Amino acid sequence: MRYLLRRLLTSLGVVLGVVTITFVVARLVPSDPAALYAGPRARPAQVEQVRQDLNLDASIPAQYVSYLGDLFTGDLGISFANRRPIAEDLLNFLPATLELALLATGLSMAIGIPLGVWAAARQDRRRDNGIRLVAVTSVSVPVFWSALILQLFFANRLGLLPLSGRTSSDVEFAERTGFFLIDSVLSGSPSNVGDVLTHLVMPVIVMAAYPLGLTIRLIRGSMLEVLGEPFIEAARLGGVPERTVLFRLALKNALAPALTILGLTFAYSVSSAFLVEAVFNWPGIGRYLTDAIIRVDFPVITAATLVITVIYVLVNLLLDLLQARLDPRVELE
Amino acid sequence: MTAPLLSVRDLRVTFQTPTGVVRAVRGIDLDVAPGEILGVVGESGCGKSATFRALLGLSPASASVVGDVRWDGTPTDTSGGLQPHAAMIYQNPGAALNPVFTIGQQLALVAGTDDPVRLSELLDQVGLPDPPKALQAYPHEFSGGMRQRAVIAFALAQKPRLLIADEPTTALDVTTQAQILDLLASIREERNLTVVFVSHDLAVISRIADRVAVLYAGRVAEIGAVDDVLQRPTHPYAAALIRSTPSPAMVGEDLATIPGLVPDGRAEIFGCAFADRCDHVIDACRAETPPLRATSPTHAAACIRVEDGA
Ligand SMILES: Nc1ncnc2c1ncn2[C@@H]1O[C@H](COP(=O)(O)OP(=O)(O)OP(=O)(O)O)[C@@H](O)[C@H]1O
Ligand SMILES: [Mg+2]
């Protein structure tokens, strides 16, 4: 418990550091935020008005303090571009991305871990070579290409799956969590769930490809190391069935080192989701952020950076706890 | 000797390595009687581990294992035929235990039962204090001696007739070493187990073994009752090995060393492998590989000059 508290405190420190850096960078960029906000045709008096409204005429330290204060109350500022509260927009866009990233990570692990174990069990034999080929292919095929191929085949050619979007235009249900899979289930209508699922299939597959290849390679590598250990030989000699040796005795050892990196791929897929979101017209944080970057919408860029940092930090914390559960030698001190 | 439990004839183990063929075992003949403790000694690299790992089927797939093996008089697989009957105790008990499972979880898998009473019994038999608590412990919470006791419990859980202990006390301190030796001796007594005890340490062998085999360059140089071999070695290598071992009676004396080196596993050997290092070598020694010949009902050596009293 004391460990958890200390970890939370250091995590808070990391977040504060990132907040400070993004704040400073945003202020150092030589364009005038007030002018940006007021728009290109604003008269100097209007710009001045905006400067006062947004508290941009205060000293930089004073602005920093009030910015931190806002953050604590959950106020992430106002977008220059659409003048809406950023926190509200993020609440709309973030679940869309998290839904993709969670499903993609789950899928890549569900397939990648057994494949990695099987490959290691047959090192350098035919099955291993086949699985390694799958791994190399899936990490090296670019997202936009695999997305296009899938769309051409399953949407245009076969008409089996919707081309893009999160739902069909005629489908509607209450957005309670922002996770449409959950919301559609809550709506109680199987056809809603089906619609959401078919929309999820292609983007999830495309997003899962890279972490899948990575999972296979990492698990295979750490399994090979573990399978050479005397305790594995001892278990086999002791008549423990091979399936138990591989998937229980060896895998638990192999998982701990691989998991750190696999968890980070989840955080990475959140921050790199924009390509998948662009191709599939997915209203997620990646697209929100890209739009903001194009429009030099600094408050949004800063806020999104902050959110992604928090996700990284939380994932890291979770991984450390998981690691300690997997390996009793890891002391939470 | 009564009918042997395990009988090995002309066992040869050859490894293919990137740098060439390594002949680790070059024709070993060995009988193990039921209920005895057979000590196996020899310099590092002489093929002690390779012999028994091959019999247990633990050689790498690329290795060639040939020879004639009988279990209880019945011919069996040369490579792995021993596996159903034997259990192994490792030199490094830390490495032989899975670090991320409790002793109880691991023991349950080899014992084939989850019953905590049965499992506690097994730990009790190897002298682990507070078995129910030990079942919940992870290996890293144990001392070296306790880990080796746990490994022995794993071995006993398999209900083997033969226990192969490959330097089981080398990694332990002297006091713990003595305790483990006593434990093995008493287990053998209670269960009428047969034990092969591999060691570098002649003092340990003389303490625990009934018979001893001295290996040199992948062959048996001398084999016989412990007293015969250690007190009256007939093979010049065995004699030199015993002279080069420190004993309390020899304080202050210079230890003998054996000049020269063990032949490399990659080398072809013609005649006696020890010829180049032997004080008694004659031309005939290099002519052919000396066979193992009995010098008494309980004693045999692979030296053509034994009869000459060399
Ligand atoms: N898997 C292997 N591949 C190649 N060579 C091997 C392999 N295992 C053993 N050897 C070689 O076979 C020879 C005999 O090794 P072995 O392990 O049987 O020696 P040992 O008598 O047990 O020695 P030690 O006392 O050091 O344990 C050595 O030269 C070793 O290098
Ligand atoms: Mg050895």
XYZ file of C-alpha atoms and ligand atoms in Angstrom:
675
model
C 0.000 0.000 0.000
C 2.805 2.396 0.874
C 4.424 1.326 -2.352
C 1.295 2.206 -4.304
C 1.137 5.629 -2.688
C 4.751 6.337 -3.495
C 4.295 5.179 -7.088
C 1.238 7.393 -7.459
C 3.215 10.353 -6.173
C 6.088 9.814 -8.616
C 3.551 9.330 -11.404
C 2.019 12.662 -10.466
C 5.492 14.170 -10.664
C 5.927 12.829 -14.199
C 2.571 14.258 -15.250
C 3.412 17.622 -13.705
C 6.721 17.643 -15.562
C 5.005 17.007 -18.881
C 2.395 19.672 -18.115
C 5.120 22.190 -17.425
C 7.076 21.349 -20.559
C 4.037 21.507 -22.858
C 2.983 24.761 -21.223
C 6.403 26.336 -21.742
C 6.632 25.092 -25.321
C 3.177 26.432 -26.105
C 4.191 29.857 -24.792
C 7.561 29.885 -26.513
C 6.136 29.331 -29.969
C 6.251 32.838 -31.436
C 2.666 33.093 -32.663
C 0.080 35.070 -30.717
C -2.591 32.766 -29.242
C -4.999 35.647 -28.805
C -4.760 36.516 -32.501
C -5.252 32.882 -33.407
C -8.308 32.628 -31.219
C -9.824 35.873 -32.453
C -9.455 34.731 -36.055
C -7.739 36.249 -39.104
C -10.217 39.067 -39.667
C -10.393 40.334 -36.104
C -9.639 43.953 -35.403
C -6.869 44.803 -32.870
C -9.487 45.779 -30.250
C -11.146 42.373 -30.538
C -7.786 40.628 -30.189
C -7.101 42.702 -27.099
C -10.505 41.709 -25.700
C -9.715 38.029 -26.261
C -6.327 38.487 -24.629
C -8.056 39.722 -21.500
C -10.803 37.092 -21.564
C -8.310 34.269 -21.869
C -6.063 35.748 -19.215
C -3.247 35.920 -21.764
C -2.081 39.343 -20.643
C -1.029 38.120 -17.203
C 2.609 37.262 -16.497
C 3.741 33.805 -17.638
C 4.117 32.437 -14.049
C 0.643 33.741 -13.185
C -0.766 32.063 -16.304
C 1.017 28.839 -15.340
C -0.483 28.846 -11.851
C -4.003 29.518 -13.080
C -3.539 26.824 -15.762
C -2.582 24.286 -13.098
C -5.540 25.359 -11.016
C -7.866 24.766 -13.962
C -6.370 21.338 -14.579
C -7.100 20.326 -11.008
C -10.757 21.125 -11.492
C -10.807 19.114 -14.705
C -10.862 22.189 -16.899
C -8.557 21.558 -19.838
C -9.234 24.950 -21.434
C -11.103 26.077 -24.520
C -10.279 25.062 -28.063
C -9.167 27.927 -30.271
C -10.756 26.250 -33.248
C -14.288 25.376 -32.146
C -14.399 27.344 -28.877
C -15.747 24.373 -27.010
C -14.414 23.096 -23.676
C -11.646 20.617 -24.522
C -12.532 18.271 -21.646
C -15.956 17.710 -23.161
C -14.565 16.973 -26.613
C -11.998 14.583 -25.184
C -14.718 12.694 -23.334
C -16.340 12.157 -26.712
C -13.248 11.188 -28.671
C -11.150 9.304 -26.131
C -13.520 6.334 -25.593
C -13.619 5.723 -29.358
C -9.852 5.349 -29.421
C -9.639 3.409 -26.172
C -12.231 0.982 -27.470
C -10.088 0.305 -30.539
C -6.819 0.124 -28.643
C -8.143 -2.157 -25.916
C -9.712 -4.580 -28.370
C -6.649 -4.527 -30.609
C -4.287 -5.172 -27.705
C -6.546 -7.912 -26.369
C -6.750 -9.558 -29.776
C -3.018 -9.388 -30.379
C -2.320 -11.009 -27.023
C -5.019 -13.653 -27.359
C -3.500 -14.773 -30.654
C 0.117 -13.748 -30.210
C 0.825 -15.450 -26.885
C -0.200 -18.981 -27.949
C 1.516 -18.541 -31.306
C 4.703 -17.410 -29.568
C 4.574 -20.410 -27.235
C 3.963 -22.842 -30.096
C 6.767 -21.363 -32.135
C 9.205 -21.688 -29.240
C 8.114 -25.268 -28.593
C 9.156 -26.147 -32.135
C 12.228 -23.986 -32.471
C 13.566 -23.824 -36.039
C 11.100 -26.408 -37.276
C 8.476 -25.798 -39.913
C 5.790 -24.498 -37.568
C 8.221 -22.079 -35.939
C 9.325 -20.711 -39.294
C 5.721 -20.263 -40.394
C 4.786 -18.398 -37.228
C 7.867 -16.207 -37.460
C 6.880 -15.287 -40.991
C 3.459 -14.231 -39.711
C 5.154 -12.132 -37.043
C 7.503 -10.374 -39.427
C 4.733 -9.715 -41.911
C 2.349 -8.302 -39.373
C 4.875 -5.847 -37.921
C 6.106 -4.689 -41.291
C 2.911 -4.162 -43.297
C 2.013 -0.458 -43.112
C -1.305 0.339 -41.476
C -2.720 2.355 -44.379
C -1.948 -0.435 -46.831
C -3.498 -3.279 -44.815
C -6.488 -1.021 -44.109
C -6.999 -0.299 -47.796
C -6.708 -3.960 -48.776
C -9.228 -4.975 -46.122
C -11.620 -2.219 -47.168
C -11.341 -3.089 -50.851
C -11.962 -6.748 -50.179
C -14.464 -6.924 -47.334
C -16.359 -3.688 -47.893
C -16.226 -2.934 -51.619
C -15.881 -6.400 -53.099
C -17.806 -8.644 -50.726
C -19.920 -6.011 -49.034
C -19.584 -7.982 -45.806
C -18.351 -5.188 -43.583
C -19.062 -1.469 -43.440
C -16.376 0.684 -45.019
C -15.844 3.068 -42.132
C -17.335 4.848 -39.123
C -18.386 3.564 -35.714
C -22.041 2.852 -36.570
C -24.379 2.927 -39.539
C -26.167 6.246 -39.986
C -29.586 4.774 -39.121
C -28.419 3.155 -35.896
C -28.881 5.091 -32.719
C -28.574 4.387 -29.006
C -27.780 6.282 -25.853
C -24.045 6.994 -25.466
C -23.636 6.314 -21.808
C -19.987 5.251 -21.652
C -18.721 6.267 -25.062
C -17.605 2.662 -25.533
C -20.091 1.698 -28.212
C -19.717 -2.005 -27.600
C -20.913 -1.446 -24.039
C -23.489 1.166 -24.987
C -25.027 -1.032 -27.676
C -25.253 -3.958 -25.259
C -26.910 -1.636 -22.731
C -29.386 -0.578 -25.408
C -30.596 -4.176 -25.340
C -30.850 -4.502 -29.088
C -28.838 -7.316 -30.737
C -28.917 -5.512 -34.072
C -27.195 -2.522 -32.481
C -24.475 -4.784 -31.077
C -24.062 -6.420 -34.472
C -23.732 -3.063 -36.175
C -21.082 -1.882 -33.723
C -19.176 -5.159 -34.009
C -19.056 -5.153 -37.802
C -17.748 -1.603 -37.693
C -15.060 -2.624 -35.220
C -13.713 -5.647 -37.131
C -11.447 -3.983 -39.683
C -9.983 -1.154 -37.610
C -9.278 -3.544 -34.740
C -7.531 -6.034 -37.036
C -5.465 -3.313 -38.638
C -4.510 -1.851 -35.286
C -3.715 -5.283 -33.826
C -1.260 -6.252 -36.554
C 1.802 -4.544 -35.153
C 1.332 -5.566 -31.514
C 0.534 -9.105 -32.728
C 3.883 -9.466 -34.458
C 5.622 -7.939 -31.474
C 3.840 -10.261 -29.045
C 4.788 -13.353 -31.035
C 8.421 -12.355 -31.198
C 8.703 -11.327 -27.566
C 6.912 -14.388 -26.212
C 8.853 -16.720 -28.504
C 12.131 -15.167 -27.409
C 11.486 -15.268 -23.708
C 9.942 -18.757 -23.961
C 13.081 -20.075 -25.660
C 15.120 -18.740 -22.792
C 12.858 -20.276 -20.167
C 12.570 -23.642 -21.936
C 16.331 -24.043 -21.583
C 16.119 -23.789 -17.789
C 16.806 -26.839 -15.632
C 13.437 -26.494 -13.849
C 11.665 -27.113 -17.149
C 13.759 -30.203 -17.787
C 13.020 -31.315 -14.230
C 9.277 -30.870 -14.742
C 9.343 -32.870 -17.980
C 11.370 -35.612 -16.297
C 8.821 -35.581 -13.494
C 6.136 -36.501 -15.998
C 4.334 -33.158 -16.146
C 2.342 -33.089 -19.427
C 3.969 -30.997 -22.148
C 0.931 -28.714 -22.443
C 1.187 -27.842 -18.747
C 4.931 -27.382 -19.038
C 4.531 -24.921 -21.910
C 1.417 -22.957 -21.075
C 1.656 -22.952 -17.315
C 5.152 -23.587 -15.988
C 7.138 -21.899 -18.744
C 4.703 -19.213 -19.849
C 4.364 -17.629 -16.440
C 8.132 -17.153 -16.402
C 8.192 -15.874 -19.959
C 5.296 -13.474 -19.536
C 6.832 -11.151 -16.977
C 9.667 -9.780 -19.123
C 7.482 -9.616 -22.249
C 4.595 -7.876 -20.537
C 6.386 -4.600 -19.887
C 6.891 -4.028 -23.568
C 3.470 -5.380 -24.553
C 1.725 -2.993 -22.167
C 3.593 -0.082 -23.633
C 2.394 -1.054 -27.106
C -1.114 -0.400 -25.788
C -0.205 3.126 -24.780
C 1.631 3.510 -28.066
C -1.382 2.422 -30.093
C -3.462 5.120 -28.373
C -1.027 7.841 -29.356
C -0.457 6.492 -32.857
C -4.100 5.753 -33.624
C -4.512 8.691 -35.994
C -3.658 6.725 -39.160
C -6.190 3.991 -38.463
C -8.737 6.614 -37.435
C -8.167 8.596 -40.581
C -8.596 5.585 -42.874
C -11.693 4.340 -41.101
C -13.199 7.736 -40.445
C -13.113 6.942 -36.749
C -13.921 9.854 -34.465
C -11.098 9.223 -31.999
C -8.479 11.199 -30.170
C -5.971 10.686 -32.961
C -8.111 12.565 -35.434
C -9.022 15.175 -32.870
C -5.346 15.749 -32.232
C -4.354 15.814 -35.919
C -7.000 18.417 -36.621
C -5.706 20.465 -33.711
C -2.136 20.255 -34.948
C -3.146 21.415 -38.414
C -4.952 24.391 -36.903
C -2.190 25.134 -34.379
C -4.855 24.757 -31.685
C -2.437 24.891 -28.767
C -4.831 24.305 -25.878
C -6.035 21.099 -27.546
C -2.509 19.906 -28.358
C -1.434 20.532 -24.777
C -4.499 18.822 -23.327
C -4.227 15.781 -25.595
C -0.534 15.424 -24.796
C -1.444 15.509 -21.142
C -4.085 12.812 -21.542
C -1.727 10.537 -23.447
C 0.932 11.055 -20.785
C -1.521 10.088 -18.106
C -2.391 6.935 -20.058
C 1.304 6.008 -20.353
C 1.835 6.580 -16.660
C -1.223 4.567 -15.652
C -0.304 1.668 -17.945
C 3.190 1.645 -16.488
C 1.845 1.542 -12.983
C -0.529 -1.276 -13.860
C 2.304 -3.241 -15.473
C 4.463 -2.953 -12.383
C 1.669 -4.307 -10.240
C 1.048 -7.133 -12.710
C 4.739 -7.951 -12.810
C 4.779 -8.305 -9.052
C 1.823 -10.675 -9.255
C 3.556 -12.837 -11.854
C 6.943 -12.973 -10.186
C 7.083 -13.302 -6.402
C 10.734 -12.230 -6.430
C 9.777 -8.725 -7.534
C 9.558 -6.776 -4.312
C 7.169 -3.864 -4.263
C 9.495 -1.697 -2.239
C 26.901 -59.330 -7.270
C 23.170 -59.907 -7.533
C 21.500 -59.396 -10.907
C 21.991 -55.732 -11.754
C 19.067 -53.321 -11.805
C 20.725 -51.252 -14.486
C 23.264 -52.623 -16.872
C 25.081 -50.487 -19.438
C 27.414 -51.853 -22.089
C 29.594 -49.908 -24.480
C 27.653 -46.648 -24.126
C 28.859 -43.979 -26.514
C 27.629 -40.408 -26.533
C 28.788 -38.093 -29.294
C 27.879 -34.429 -29.674
C 27.921 -32.612 -32.981
C 29.201 -29.125 -32.327
C 30.035 -26.273 -34.702
C 33.699 -26.849 -33.916
C 33.608 -30.579 -34.501
C 32.542 -33.883 -33.049
C 32.863 -34.234 -29.272
C 33.128 -37.805 -27.999
C 31.912 -37.283 -24.448
C 31.382 -40.955 -23.638
C 33.623 -43.490 -25.381
C 32.303 -46.874 -24.374
C 31.173 -47.118 -20.775
C 30.419 -50.445 -19.095
C 28.533 -50.165 -15.826
C 26.318 -52.311 -13.598
C 24.234 -50.893 -10.786
C 22.960 -53.381 -8.216
C 19.519 -52.940 -6.691
C 19.643 -51.039 -3.417
C 23.235 -49.901 -3.709
C 24.715 -46.438 -3.885
C 27.144 -46.262 -6.775
C 29.531 -43.328 -6.643
C 30.808 -41.952 -9.930
C 33.954 -39.822 -9.881
C 36.287 -38.324 -12.416
C 37.767 -35.041 -13.542
C 35.605 -32.360 -15.038
C 34.603 -33.198 -18.591
C 35.163 -36.952 -18.303
C 31.552 -37.664 -19.232
C 29.841 -38.241 -15.873
C 26.852 -36.028 -16.602
C 26.763 -36.926 -20.296
C 26.404 -40.620 -19.406
C 23.398 -40.313 -17.158
C 21.729 -37.496 -19.050
C 21.874 -39.689 -22.150
C 20.304 -42.625 -20.291
C 17.521 -40.300 -19.104
C 16.921 -39.105 -22.661
C 18.177 -35.596 -21.955
C 20.840 -35.407 -24.644
C 20.227 -32.814 -27.345
C 18.505 -34.137 -30.451
C 21.711 -33.718 -32.434
C 23.668 -36.018 -30.121
C 24.235 -39.648 -31.007
C 23.668 -42.105 -28.173
C 24.458 -45.776 -28.789
C 25.026 -48.762 -26.574
C 23.292 -51.614 -24.872
C 21.126 -50.785 -21.846
C 19.171 -53.242 -19.723
C 16.758 -52.386 -16.958
C 16.067 -55.262 -14.585
C 17.449 -57.596 -17.231
C 15.205 -56.316 -20.015
C 16.749 -54.458 -22.961
C 15.513 -50.894 -23.114
C 16.067 -47.694 -25.095
C 19.634 -46.482 -24.854
C 18.504 -42.894 -24.908
C 15.702 -42.301 -22.420
C 14.928 -45.899 -21.467
C 15.707 -45.009 -17.872
C 13.242 -42.151 -17.674
C 10.189 -44.036 -16.350
C 12.209 -45.627 -13.563
C 14.539 -42.881 -12.467
C 14.399 -39.396 -10.977
C 17.112 -36.804 -11.003
C 18.594 -34.567 -8.333
C 20.442 -31.564 -9.636
C 23.654 -29.858 -8.645
C 22.037 -26.465 -8.363
C 18.714 -26.838 -6.570
C 17.984 -23.152 -7.168
C 17.891 -23.701 -10.918
C 15.893 -26.929 -10.648
C 12.961 -25.157 -8.985
C 10.568 -22.895 -10.859
C 10.923 -19.426 -9.307
C 7.369 -18.248 -9.975
C 5.407 -21.159 -8.505
C 5.165 -22.215 -4.884
C 6.801 -25.423 -3.734
C 3.302 -26.850 -3.263
C 2.139 -26.012 -6.789
C 5.224 -27.607 -8.316
C 5.172 -30.632 -6.077
C 1.495 -31.215 -6.864
C 2.281 -31.461 -10.572
C 4.947 -34.155 -10.216
C 3.131 -35.976 -7.430
C -0.084 -36.033 -9.430
C -2.156 -34.995 -6.414
C -3.364 -31.722 -4.906
C -3.987 -33.275 -1.531
C -2.144 -31.043 0.953
C -1.828 -33.902 3.419
C -0.033 -36.097 0.886
C 2.172 -33.212 -0.217
C 3.035 -32.286 3.364
C 4.002 -35.894 3.964
C 6.438 -35.752 1.069
C 8.068 -32.620 2.473
C 8.159 -34.168 5.917
C 10.029 -37.187 4.574
C 12.855 -34.989 3.340
C 13.089 -33.208 6.664
C 11.650 -29.836 5.705
C 10.369 -28.116 8.835
C 6.700 -27.044 8.957
C 5.568 -28.725 5.712
C 2.181 -26.941 5.388
C 3.985 -23.603 5.461
C 6.739 -24.831 3.146
C 4.104 -25.770 0.562
C 3.087 -22.114 0.387
C 6.652 -20.854 0.061
C 8.442 -19.796 -3.102
C 11.890 -21.268 -3.810
C 13.674 -17.969 -3.213
C 12.421 -17.977 0.359
C 14.378 -21.203 1.011
C 18.035 -21.693 1.877
C 20.190 -23.817 -0.446
C 19.835 -26.865 1.770
C 16.059 -26.519 2.001
C 15.848 -26.161 -1.766
C 17.813 -29.345 -2.244
C 15.447 -31.085 0.184
C 12.542 -29.827 -1.912
C 14.199 -31.153 -5.074
C 14.626 -34.520 -3.377
C 10.944 -34.441 -2.430
C 10.078 -33.802 -6.100
C 12.209 -36.794 -7.041
C 10.592 -39.043 -4.432
C 7.125 -37.900 -5.523
C 7.799 -39.656 -8.817
C 8.221 -42.965 -6.940
C 11.421 -43.865 -8.759
C 13.441 -47.021 -8.220
C 16.642 -45.280 -9.198
C 17.796 -41.878 -8.011
C 20.414 -40.117 -10.109
C 22.121 -37.405 -8.115
C 24.499 -35.295 -10.217
C 26.778 -33.529 -7.739
C 23.857 -32.848 -5.404
C 25.983 -31.359 -2.646
C 28.602 -29.433 -4.608
C 26.745 -26.132 -4.328
C 26.133 -26.457 -0.580
C 28.204 -25.533 2.457
C 29.899 -28.313 4.379
C 27.329 -28.669 7.173
C 24.394 -28.701 4.796
C 26.293 -31.096 2.566
C 26.566 -33.565 5.440
C 22.848 -33.250 6.203
C 21.876 -33.922 2.600
C 24.196 -36.940 2.482
C 22.583 -38.320 5.631
C 19.157 -37.681 4.153
C 19.994 -39.549 0.947
C 21.468 -42.431 2.916
C 18.397 -42.731 5.124
C 16.000 -42.463 2.188
C 17.882 -45.231 0.439
C 17.598 -47.319 3.586
C 13.871 -46.728 4.086
C 12.763 -47.127 0.504
C 15.356 -49.583 -0.706
C 16.174 -47.109 -3.455
C 19.103 -47.473 -5.778
C 21.258 -44.382 -6.078
C 23.851 -43.176 -8.551
C 25.838 -40.435 -6.889
C 28.022 -38.349 -9.181
C 30.691 -36.285 -7.468
C 34.136 -34.769 -7.741
C 34.658 -35.316 -4.076
C 36.236 -38.609 -3.043
C 35.594 -37.864 0.631
C 31.873 -37.568 -0.073
C 31.930 -40.752 -2.123
C 33.762 -42.730 0.548
C 31.199 -41.575 3.058
C 28.035 -42.451 1.168
C 28.759 -44.955 -1.620
C 28.932 -48.734 -1.546
C 30.813 -48.975 -4.811
C 32.580 -46.421 -6.927
C 33.326 -46.039 -10.619
C 36.276 -43.886 -11.638
C 35.756 -42.404 -15.100
C 38.482 -41.140 -17.359
C 37.979 -39.619 -20.815
C 34.543 -41.138 -21.285
C 35.402 -44.646 -20.074
C 35.420 -46.504 -16.798
C 39.028 -46.704 -15.597
C 38.302 -48.577 -12.401
C 35.219 -49.808 -10.612
C 34.659 -51.707 -7.399
C 33.749 -51.621 -3.738
C 34.568 -48.239 -2.228
C 37.171 -49.634 0.174
C 38.889 -51.633 -2.557
C 39.120 -48.743 -4.965
C 39.980 -45.984 -2.536
C 42.422 -48.004 -0.392
C 43.952 -50.179 -3.082
C 43.498 -48.523 -6.457
C 44.876 -50.609 -9.279
C 44.501 -48.244 -12.234
C 47.307 -45.658 -12.338
C 44.772 -42.887 -12.983
C 42.596 -43.854 -10.024
C 45.699 -44.064 -7.859
C 46.849 -40.628 -8.992
C 43.386 -39.160 -8.450
C 43.276 -40.479 -4.908
C 46.807 -39.208 -4.194
C 45.817 -35.782 -5.445
C 42.861 -35.541 -3.058
C 43.505 -33.732 0.233
C 42.656 -35.597 3.416
C 42.954 -34.555 7.062
C 45.723 -37.103 7.609
C 47.891 -35.335 5.067
C 48.119 -31.870 6.618
C 51.411 -30.275 5.694
C 52.227 -32.722 2.939
C 52.451 -31.641 -0.649
C 49.528 -32.749 -2.770
C 50.375 -34.832 -5.773
C 49.230 -33.450 -9.081
C 48.734 -35.423 -12.251
C 50.981 -34.089 -14.997
C 49.474 -33.353 -18.380
C 45.902 -32.740 -19.437
C 42.774 -34.802 -19.954
C 42.507 -35.638 -23.656
C 40.147 -33.336 -25.485
C 36.745 -34.688 -26.438
C 37.546 -33.873 -30.050
C 40.721 -35.956 -30.113
C 40.855 -39.477 -31.501
C 42.258 -41.769 -28.837
C 44.230 -44.885 -29.704
C 44.934 -47.312 -26.930
C 44.716 -46.232 -23.308
C 43.528 -42.633 -22.900
C 45.766 -42.166 -19.864
C 48.943 -43.386 -21.566
C 50.431 -39.923 -22.112
C 50.182 -39.063 -18.414
C 51.028 -42.465 -16.983
C 54.283 -43.353 -15.175
C 53.906 -47.007 -16.058
C 53.211 -46.660 -19.749
C 54.642 -49.295 -22.111
C 54.301 -49.560 -25.884
C 51.475 -52.078 -25.613
C 49.344 -49.452 -23.815
C 48.980 -47.501 -27.057
C 48.191 -50.535 -29.163
C 44.579 -51.090 -28.166
C 41.908 -49.804 -25.825
C 42.349 -51.692 -22.559
C 39.236 -53.671 -21.584
C 37.769 -53.587 -18.091
C 39.138 -56.687 -16.335
C 38.224 -58.053 -12.936
C 41.055 -58.250 -10.428
C 38.814 -59.648 -7.713
C 35.100 -60.477 -7.522
C 34.380 -56.914 -6.411
C 36.996 -54.955 -8.310
C 37.870 -54.290 -11.959
C 40.223 -51.974 -13.816
C 40.910 -51.049 -17.413
C 44.685 -51.300 -17.409
C 46.767 -53.943 -19.132
C 49.497 -53.602 -16.515
C 47.346 -54.405 -13.497
C 48.630 -57.994 -13.376
C 52.181 -56.722 -13.567
C 51.530 -55.018 -10.256
C 52.326 -51.644 -11.734
N 25.201 -30.630 -25.122
C 26.530 -30.749 -25.366
N 27.020 -30.357 -26.558
C 28.349 -30.454 -26.812
N 29.242 -30.935 -25.953
C 28.816 -31.350 -24.762
C 27.433 -31.273 -24.401
N 27.287 -31.745 -23.144
C 28.533 -32.105 -22.744
N 29.448 -31.877 -23.702
C 30.889 -32.174 -23.645
O 31.028 -33.504 -23.271
C 32.126 -33.674 -22.373
C 31.658 -34.358 -21.119
O 30.805 -33.464 -20.403
P 30.094 -33.844 -19.045
O 29.140 -32.760 -18.751
O 29.569 -35.214 -19.109
O 31.304 -33.788 -18.023
P 31.265 -34.104 -16.467
O 32.104 -35.287 -16.243
O 29.877 -34.162 -15.980
O 32.027 -32.837 -15.941
P 31.724 -31.939 -14.655
O 32.423 -32.588 -13.543
O 32.357 -30.646 -15.019
O 30.248 -31.866 -14.496
C 32.690 -32.294 -22.156
O 33.820 -32.149 -22.998
C 31.584 -31.376 -22.567
O 32.125 -30.200 -23.103
Mg 28.656 -32.862 -14.772
